[in-house]
Amino acid sequence: MSALLRRYDNPGEPLSCVPVTQGLLNRGYRLATTHGAYFLKQHLDAPTADRDTIVRQHRATQRLHDLGVPVAPPLPDAEGDTVAEIGGRCYALHPWIEGRHRAGAQLTTVGSRRLGALLGLVHTCLEQVMEPHSDHQYRSADPEETFRVIDRLLALARARRPRDAFDELAEHRLLERRRLLAEHAHRRPLAADAGGWVHGDFHPLNLLYRGAEPAAIIDWDRLGVQPRAEEAVRAAAIFFVQPAGGLELAKVRAYARAYRRAAGADPAELAAAVHRVWWERLNDFWILRWRYQLHDGRADPQFPAASALAVWWTREYEAVCDAFAG
């Protein structure tokens, strides 16, 4: 800690450094000094933890801040660098933003509309501050590969000892998903090529609120080029999912209309994104991969709602499309 703070002009003497428990890929700490509070981030996630990638994120957030987007750019050290390499690890020091996370259940219709407009602002401003990108094809999941994944995960779930209620639910959902995929395999989306710069991980834990107003969008590690409208759909599927697996469609509608206005996206673009993200959800088992293949259960609490959503979404497909594109 002393080696880190020596890099900065008069940051104060350290008083405490407390881990921030939320977050799955990197480590964060609330660092208190005699001069105030900071957020200290240790970059660990291999695909995004190299210095060049982090510097690109930092430059983007500073430019977004200059455009009025609520972000928390890192603080430069005495040499003007925003990345500190110590012991082979990369760190960044950010101002501490007082605020709290709010899930969709805590948002009013007005708050849902504000959320959609905010993400639309992020997408349009990223196009201004990031370098031009080359278009490429974004392939959809191959159901034949998914069937093989399901078989591997089923074997691991059935072999787990001692088995618990999670393992029973996992087996049930895997068998259910295999039936759904067999029924809907003919609906696999074509490759998409309408990419743009996106945050990459826009969900409640990466957005801080101060009262009803968004105070800061954080964690830009996944900044990259993807179909923009798909990020809007993925975010809604996280913010507005209910414990039983349905979406709050009235809030989704308010959110999506505001996003379309702010981002200049038309209904057809959102409808196509709904279809691709629905297919993505049918083929996605990252939580079970973490549990059974990586022996990491930190995401287990998300599984009941996330796995039920794919089933509910398939049944209510037309209503979901109407909420996003109507």
XYZ file of C-alpha atoms in Angstrom:
326
model
C 0.000 0.000 0.000
C 2.807 2.390 0.826
C 4.495 1.674 -2.507
C 1.246 2.441 -4.294
C 0.444 5.669 -2.475
C 3.962 7.015 -2.952
C 3.162 7.307 -6.649
C 0.491 9.966 -6.025
C 0.761 13.603 -5.022
C -0.295 13.963 -1.414
C -2.972 11.234 -1.190
C -2.760 11.189 2.608
C -1.664 8.487 5.014
C -3.518 5.155 4.808
C -6.000 4.479 7.609
C -7.817 1.365 6.393
C -8.254 -0.807 3.321
C -11.452 -2.858 3.334
C -12.378 -5.327 0.559
C -15.511 -4.574 -1.449
C -17.327 -7.895 -1.480
C -19.366 -7.399 -4.660
C -17.818 -8.335 -7.983
C -16.709 -11.645 -9.440
C -13.714 -11.037 -11.715
C -11.429 -8.446 -10.074
C -10.743 -7.188 -6.557
C -11.783 -3.856 -5.129
C -11.064 -2.087 -1.853
C -12.341 0.964 -0.037
C -9.142 2.768 0.844
C -9.443 5.415 3.548
C -6.624 7.899 4.089
C -6.162 11.048 6.113
C -7.288 12.976 3.003
C -10.444 11.050 2.137
C -11.723 7.808 0.589
C -10.740 6.078 -2.646
C -11.662 2.968 -4.573
C -8.607 0.805 -5.222
C -9.024 -1.717 -8.026
C -6.769 -4.695 -8.569
C -7.127 -5.979 -12.127
C -7.037 -9.794 -12.201
C -9.339 -10.978 -14.989
C -6.854 -12.314 -17.549
C -8.524 -11.122 -20.783
C -8.619 -7.510 -19.594
C -5.850 -7.192 -16.995
C -3.000 -6.121 -19.288
C -1.773 -2.548 -19.116
C -2.718 -1.503 -22.657
C -6.324 -2.685 -22.258
C -6.679 -0.925 -18.907
C -5.212 2.315 -20.276
C -7.707 2.242 -23.142
C -10.556 1.864 -20.627
C -9.204 4.736 -18.566
C -8.935 7.063 -21.548
C -12.483 6.175 -22.582
C -13.941 6.930 -19.151
C -12.128 10.254 -18.969
C -13.509 11.270 -22.363
C -16.988 10.103 -21.377
C -16.705 12.132 -18.177
C -15.831 15.182 -20.251
C -19.050 14.623 -22.226
C -21.121 14.516 -19.045
C -21.604 10.748 -18.716
C -21.656 9.743 -15.008
C -18.438 7.765 -14.619
C -15.519 7.725 -12.151
C -12.260 8.066 -14.135
C -9.074 6.902 -12.383
C -6.774 9.359 -10.688
C -3.414 10.003 -12.376
C -0.268 9.581 -10.332
C 2.541 12.140 -10.111
C 3.788 11.061 -13.556
C 0.340 11.228 -15.142
C -0.090 7.439 -15.278
C -3.398 5.870 -14.254
C -2.112 2.274 -14.026
C 0.270 1.220 -11.256
C 2.164 -2.037 -11.767
C 3.329 -3.573 -8.490
C 4.473 -7.156 -8.081
C 3.349 -8.036 -11.579
C -0.225 -6.843 -10.921
C -2.018 -3.782 -12.254
C -3.845 -1.381 -9.923
C -5.850 1.788 -10.400
C -7.004 4.369 -7.873
C -10.436 5.939 -8.380
C -12.389 8.492 -6.381
C -14.786 6.837 -3.965
C -18.371 7.375 -5.135
C -20.996 7.351 -2.412
C -24.056 5.555 -3.672
C -25.925 2.294 -3.758
C -26.954 -0.284 -6.303
C -30.585 -0.496 -7.391
C -32.191 -3.486 -9.094
C -35.119 -3.074 -11.447
C -37.592 -3.900 -8.681
C -36.452 -0.703 -6.941
C -36.922 1.438 -10.037
C -40.145 3.220 -10.865
C -41.384 3.507 -14.433
C -39.690 6.913 -14.559
C -36.498 5.366 -13.201
C -36.692 2.619 -15.828
C -37.036 5.251 -18.531
C -34.035 7.107 -17.116
C -32.008 3.879 -17.152
C -32.746 3.251 -20.826
C -31.854 6.828 -21.730
C -28.587 6.505 -19.807
C -27.509 3.408 -21.702
C -28.457 5.091 -24.981
C -26.276 8.052 -23.975
C -23.387 5.700 -23.204
C -23.612 4.092 -26.633
C -23.818 7.353 -28.570
C -20.985 8.947 -26.577
C -18.760 5.884 -26.992
C -19.055 6.293 -30.740
C -17.670 9.812 -30.310
C -14.725 8.989 -28.059
C -13.540 5.588 -29.319
C -11.539 4.807 -32.422
C -13.375 3.505 -35.488
C -13.911 -0.241 -35.461
C -14.030 -2.794 -38.241
C -17.231 -4.733 -38.747
C -17.172 -8.466 -38.288
C -19.680 -11.259 -37.942
C -21.124 -12.174 -34.538
C -22.090 -15.846 -34.759
C -24.868 -17.323 -32.684
C -24.447 -20.410 -30.518
C -24.459 -23.780 -32.271
C -27.097 -26.017 -30.643
C -25.108 -29.168 -31.454
C -22.241 -27.865 -29.327
C -24.737 -26.887 -26.626
C -26.114 -30.436 -26.519
C -22.578 -31.664 -25.822
C -22.158 -29.066 -23.059
C -25.443 -30.154 -21.503
C -24.341 -33.799 -21.480
C -21.056 -32.908 -19.756
C -22.761 -30.740 -17.145
C -25.457 -33.360 -16.506
C -22.806 -35.968 -15.778
C -21.041 -33.632 -13.358
C -24.265 -32.601 -11.592
C -25.374 -36.212 -11.180
C -21.967 -37.295 -9.872
C -21.696 -34.553 -7.268
C -21.570 -35.815 -3.671
C -23.241 -34.940 -1.467
C -26.037 -33.736 -3.778
C -28.138 -30.815 -2.666
C -31.186 -28.862 -3.859
C -29.049 -26.858 -6.294
C -27.850 -30.042 -8.001
C -31.437 -31.271 -8.318
C -32.490 -27.953 -9.863
C -29.488 -27.967 -12.191
C -30.368 -31.445 -13.474
C -34.000 -30.420 -13.984
C -33.061 -27.261 -15.899
C -30.479 -29.046 -18.062
C -32.991 -31.689 -19.148
C -35.619 -28.992 -19.710
C -33.218 -26.888 -21.766
C -32.247 -29.855 -23.893
C -35.904 -30.369 -24.786
C -36.391 -26.672 -25.546
C -33.336 -26.532 -27.772
C -34.425 -29.597 -29.711
C -37.811 -27.963 -30.244
C -36.453 -24.546 -31.277
C -33.159 -25.412 -33.013
C -34.569 -24.236 -36.336
C -34.835 -20.684 -34.905
C -31.071 -20.202 -34.572
C -30.308 -16.568 -35.555
C -28.139 -15.701 -38.503
C -24.805 -14.003 -37.874
C -25.075 -10.306 -36.999
C -22.688 -7.554 -38.101
C -24.145 -4.330 -36.643
C -21.499 -3.749 -33.995
C -20.714 -0.665 -31.951
C -18.791 0.267 -28.813
C -20.532 -0.932 -25.640
C -19.857 -0.964 -21.893
C -19.915 -4.759 -22.063
C -21.196 -5.491 -18.555
C -24.070 -3.101 -17.837
C -25.981 -4.466 -14.821
C -27.073 -3.314 -11.339
C -23.741 -3.967 -9.615
C -21.979 -1.711 -12.129
C -24.259 1.279 -11.619
C -24.293 3.411 -8.477
C -27.248 5.600 -7.578
C -27.397 8.642 -5.344
C -31.075 8.859 -4.522
C -33.007 8.422 -7.766
C -30.163 9.688 -9.966
C -27.383 7.522 -11.448
C -24.134 8.659 -9.844
C -21.568 6.526 -11.667
C -21.274 3.695 -14.171
C -18.334 1.600 -13.010
C -16.297 -1.437 -14.116
C -15.444 -0.834 -17.768
C -13.330 -3.989 -18.115
C -15.569 -5.418 -20.839
C -15.521 -2.295 -22.999
C -15.574 -3.539 -26.571
C -17.370 -3.805 -29.890
C -20.643 -5.762 -29.992
C -24.126 -5.312 -31.441
C -25.305 -2.339 -29.346
C -28.975 -3.249 -29.092
C -28.022 -6.636 -27.680
C -26.375 -4.924 -24.714
C -29.630 -3.034 -24.151
C -31.592 -6.304 -24.116
C -29.074 -8.138 -21.913
C -29.087 -5.304 -19.402
C -32.884 -5.294 -19.201
C -32.900 -9.063 -18.720
C -30.719 -8.566 -15.627
C -32.268 -5.397 -14.208
C -35.894 -6.433 -14.652
C -35.835 -10.194 -14.040
C -38.089 -11.342 -11.204
C -37.244 -14.167 -8.756
C -39.610 -16.561 -10.558
C -37.903 -15.848 -13.875
C -40.284 -13.408 -15.595
C -39.513 -9.866 -16.727
C -41.344 -6.753 -15.538
C -42.560 -5.944 -19.030
C -44.115 -2.553 -18.224
C -40.736 -1.346 -16.987
C -38.972 -3.009 -19.914
C -41.241 -1.098 -22.311
C -40.457 2.252 -20.663
C -36.741 1.446 -20.595
C -36.648 0.275 -24.236
C -38.514 3.267 -25.632
C -36.132 5.630 -23.849
C -33.136 3.655 -25.077
C -34.356 3.708 -28.678
C -34.814 7.483 -28.574
C -31.423 8.133 -26.998
C -29.476 5.677 -29.169
C -31.336 6.291 -32.424
C -32.247 2.593 -32.652
C -35.348 1.511 -34.524
C -37.852 -1.169 -33.406
C -36.539 -3.702 -35.932
C -33.052 -3.464 -34.425
C -34.434 -4.144 -30.952
C -36.590 -7.016 -32.183
C -33.551 -8.665 -33.795
C -31.576 -8.163 -30.593
C -34.354 -9.754 -28.547
C -34.215 -12.825 -30.744
C -30.432 -13.136 -30.534
C -30.293 -12.645 -26.752
C -33.160 -15.110 -26.260
C -31.154 -17.662 -28.243
C -28.038 -16.788 -26.260
C -29.905 -17.461 -23.000
C -31.154 -20.829 -24.263
C -27.574 -21.886 -24.978
C -25.819 -20.314 -21.993
C -24.715 -22.281 -18.921
C -21.940 -20.111 -17.496
C -23.168 -20.406 -13.901
C -23.144 -24.215 -14.083
C -19.730 -24.154 -15.780
C -18.412 -22.133 -12.869
C -19.911 -24.508 -10.292
C -19.124 -27.882 -11.843
C -16.062 -27.238 -13.998
C -14.295 -24.426 -12.129
C -15.561 -25.403 -8.655
C -16.578 -21.794 -8.059
C -20.001 -21.310 -6.492
C -20.046 -17.515 -6.192
C -22.625 -17.168 -8.971
C -24.891 -19.949 -7.670
C -27.497 -17.549 -6.170
C -28.181 -16.151 -9.662
C -29.070 -19.524 -11.143
C -32.729 -20.022 -10.103
C -33.988 -16.784 -11.693
C -31.589 -16.885 -14.665
C -32.467 -20.469 -15.587
C -36.197 -19.853 -15.193
C -35.959 -16.753 -17.405
C -34.963 -18.770 -20.472
C -38.055 -20.949 -20.092
C -40.402 -18.021 -19.408
C -38.921 -15.998 -22.290
C -39.537 -18.870 -24.710
C -43.167 -19.099 -23.618
C -43.719 -15.307 -23.664
C -41.557 -14.597 -26.711
C -44.071 -12.371 -28.515
C -44.834 -10.315 -25.406
C -41.123 -9.748 -24.769
C -40.576 -8.633 -28.390
C -43.510 -6.268 -28.120
C -42.158 -4.740 -24.897
C -38.773 -3.987 -26.482
C -39.913 -3.017 -29.974
C -43.526 -1.891 -29.552
